[in-house]
C-alpha atoms as a printed R data frame, in Angstrom:
    type eleno elety resid chain resno      x       y       z
1   ATOM     1    CA   MET     A     1  4.959 -12.882 -34.474
2   ATOM     2    CA   ARG     A     2  2.803 -15.034 -32.158
3   ATOM     3    CA   ASP     A     3 -0.940 -14.355 -32.076
4   ATOM     4    CA   ASP     A     4 -1.126 -14.641 -28.267
5   ATOM     5    CA   LEU     A     5  1.620 -12.070 -27.733
6   ATOM     6    CA   VAL     A     6  0.355  -8.504 -27.437
7   ATOM     7    CA   VAL     A     7  2.871  -5.690 -27.647
8   ATOM     8    CA   PRO     A     8  1.427  -2.243 -27.035
9   ATOM     9    CA   GLY     A     9  2.173   0.214 -29.769
10  ATOM    10    CA   GLU     A    10  3.666   3.619 -29.266
11  ATOM    11    CA   GLY     A    11  1.112   6.053 -27.884
12  ATOM    12    CA   GLU     A    12 -1.206   3.330 -26.563
13  ATOM    13    CA   GLU     A    13  0.010   3.724 -23.002
14  ATOM    14    CA   ASN     A    14 -1.512   6.545 -21.025
15  ATOM    15    CA   TYR     A    15  0.589   8.202 -18.344
16  ATOM    16    CA   VAL     A    16 -0.990  10.471 -15.801
17  ATOM    17    CA   LEU     A    17  1.186  13.306 -14.579
18  ATOM    18    CA   ALA     A    18  0.366  16.268 -12.422
19  ATOM    19    CA   ARG     A    19  0.140  19.509 -14.352
20  ATOM    20    CA   ASP     A    20  2.924  21.124 -12.398
21  ATOM    21    CA   ALA     A    21  5.079  17.989 -12.036
22  ATOM    22    CA   ARG     A    22  8.617  18.794 -10.969
23  ATOM    23    CA   VAL     A    23 11.467  17.261  -9.055
24  ATOM    24    CA   VAL     A    24 12.577  19.099  -5.958
25  ATOM    25    CA   THR     A    25 15.934  18.512  -4.304
26  ATOM    26    CA   VAL     A    26 15.995  18.825  -0.530
27  ATOM    27    CA   PRO     A    27 19.420  19.054   1.139
28  ATOM    28    CA   PHE     A    28 20.229  16.342   3.688
29  ATOM    29    CA   SER     A    29 19.911  17.507   7.278
30  ATOM    30    CA   PRO     A    30 21.389  15.820  10.359
31  ATOM    31    CA   LEU     A    31 19.246  13.133  11.973
32  ATOM    32    CA   GLU     A    32 18.727  14.986  15.251
33  ATOM    33    CA   GLU     A    33 17.259  18.015  13.439
34  ATOM    34    CA   ARG     A    34 14.758  15.844  11.558
35  ATOM    35    CA   MET     A    35 13.825  13.764  14.606
36  ATOM    36    CA   GLN     A    36 13.240  16.843  16.758
37  ATOM    37    CA   LYS     A    37 10.473  17.898  14.341
38  ATOM    38    CA   GLU     A    38  9.148  14.508  13.187
39  ATOM    39    CA   LYS     A    39  9.655  12.100  16.103
40  ATOM    40    CA   PRO     A    40 10.195  13.877  19.460
41  ATOM    41    CA   GLU     A    41 10.289  10.576  21.386
42  ATOM    42    CA   VAL     A    42 13.275   9.470  19.281
43  ATOM    43    CA   PHE     A    43 14.952  12.859  19.717
44  ATOM    44    CA   VAL     A    44 14.966  12.443  23.520
45  ATOM    45    CA   ARG     A    45 16.681   9.045  23.158
46  ATOM    46    CA   LEU     A    46 19.181  10.498  20.682
47  ATOM    47    CA   GLN     A    47 20.226  13.084  23.270
48  ATOM    48    CA   LYS     A    48 20.855  10.268  25.744
49  ATOM    49    CA   LEU     A    49 22.866   8.379  23.102
50  ATOM    50    CA   LYS     A    50 24.964  11.495  22.454
51  ATOM    51    CA   GLU     A    51 25.807  11.693  26.169
52  ATOM    52    CA   ILE     A    52 26.902   8.043  26.193
53  ATOM    53    CA   ILE     A    53 29.073   7.991  23.049
54  ATOM    54    CA   GLY     A    54 30.279  11.593  22.913
55  ATOM    55    CA   GLU     A    55 29.807  14.416  20.426
56  ATOM    56    CA   GLU     A    56 32.455  13.332  17.889
57  ATOM    57    CA   THR     A    57 31.286   9.722  17.578
58  ATOM    58    CA   PHE     A    58 27.680  10.906  17.452
59  ATOM    59    CA   LYS     A    59 28.417  13.243  14.521
60  ATOM    60    CA   ARG     A    60 30.418  10.572  12.688
61  ATOM    61    CA   LEU     A    61 27.992   7.671  13.105
62  ATOM    62    CA   VAL     A    62 24.537   8.874  14.145
63  ATOM    63    CA   SER     A    63 24.009  12.246  12.444
64  ATOM    64    CA   LYS     A    64 24.390  10.604   9.007
65  ATOM    65    CA   VAL     A    65 21.677   7.985   9.671
66  ATOM    66    CA   HIS     A    66 18.772   8.233   7.194
67  ATOM    67    CA   ASN     A    67 15.991   7.124   9.554
68  ATOM    68    CA   ILE     A    68 15.205   5.431  12.865
69  ATOM    69    CA   ASN     A    69 12.069   3.444  13.614
70  ATOM    70    CA   TYR     A    70 11.657   2.623  17.269
71  ATOM    71    CA   ALA     A    71  8.924   0.696  19.094
72  ATOM    72    CA   ASP     A    72  8.867  -1.144  22.416
73  ATOM    73    CA   THR     A    73 12.079  -3.161  22.647
74  ATOM    74    CA   ARG     A    74 12.970  -2.983  18.931
75  ATOM    75    CA   ILE     A    75 14.786  -0.432  16.823
76  ATOM    76    CA   MET     A    76 15.625  -0.283  13.127
77  ATOM    77    CA   ILE     A    77 18.286   2.104  11.888
78  ATOM    78    CA   VAL     A    78 18.717   2.963   8.197
79  ATOM    79    CA   ALA     A    79 22.394   3.669   7.499
80  ATOM    80    CA   GLU     A    80 23.747   5.474   4.437
81  ATOM    81    CA   SER     A    81 26.045   2.653   3.240
82  ATOM    82    CA   GLU     A    82 27.350  -0.803   4.096
83  ATOM    83    CA   LEU     A    83 30.487   0.719   5.618
84  ATOM    84    CA   HIS     A    84 28.373   3.037   7.760
85  ATOM    85    CA   ARG     A    85 26.213   0.073   8.872
86  ATOM    86    CA   THR     A    86 29.320  -1.945   9.763
87  ATOM    87    CA   ASN     A    87 30.796   0.914  11.805
88  ATOM    88    CA   ILE     A    88 27.542   1.409  13.726
89  ATOM    89    CA   GLU     A    89 27.337  -2.305  14.514
90  ATOM    90    CA   ARG     A    90 31.004  -2.501  15.517
91  ATOM    91    CA   GLU     A    91 31.215   0.642  17.643
92  ATOM    92    CA   ILE     A    92 27.905   1.673  19.241
93  ATOM    93    CA   LEU     A    93 25.376  -1.191  19.456
94  ATOM    94    CA   PRO     A    94 25.624  -1.477  23.278
95  ATOM    95    CA   ALA     A    95 25.190   2.301  23.606
96  ATOM    96    CA   ILE     A    96 22.118   2.220  21.337
97  ATOM    97    CA   ALA     A    97 20.630  -0.589  23.437
98  ATOM    98    CA   GLU     A    98 21.203   1.441  26.602
99  ATOM    99    CA   ALA     A    99 19.948   4.796  25.282
100 ATOM   100    CA   PHE     A   100 16.803   3.417  23.630
101 ATOM   101    CA   GLU     A   101 16.241   0.633  26.188
102 ATOM   102    CA   VAL     A   102 15.914  -1.987  23.445
103 ATOM   103    CA   THR     A   103 16.915  -5.629  23.134
104 ATOM   104    CA   SER     A   104 16.596  -6.003  19.360
105 ATOM   105    CA   ILE     A   105 18.616  -3.740  17.067
106 ATOM   106    CA   ARG     A   106 18.548  -3.984  13.288
107 ATOM   107    CA   VAL     A   107 20.816  -1.823  11.135
108 ATOM   108    CA   VAL     A   108 20.052  -1.809   7.406
109 ATOM   109    CA   THR     A   109 21.138   0.197   4.388
110 ATOM   110    CA   GLN     A   110 18.922   2.026   1.978
111 ATOM   111    CA   GLY     A   111 18.590   0.520  -1.472
């Protein structure tokens, strides 16, 4: 073994955990429900988008979105998968631009 190589032994690493550490699973809720509570300004624009594209398309493409960040003339949408991102870009980009009054739209996937 090389002298300049230090490999920590078992038990030498200290991990700090909360006393009551636990993992909690929260069921996924539709985007409009989350935005109504968290980002009311986005919720208003989502209602306008729903009017433009219709209820069925809205449920299929927008309700499954993970998050929306919106500022000035820019919007970033976090889709659930590459297929979801592709469908949003193919079907509703002009409607998003109209509803949110933006000129720059970025659709990304999580992970």
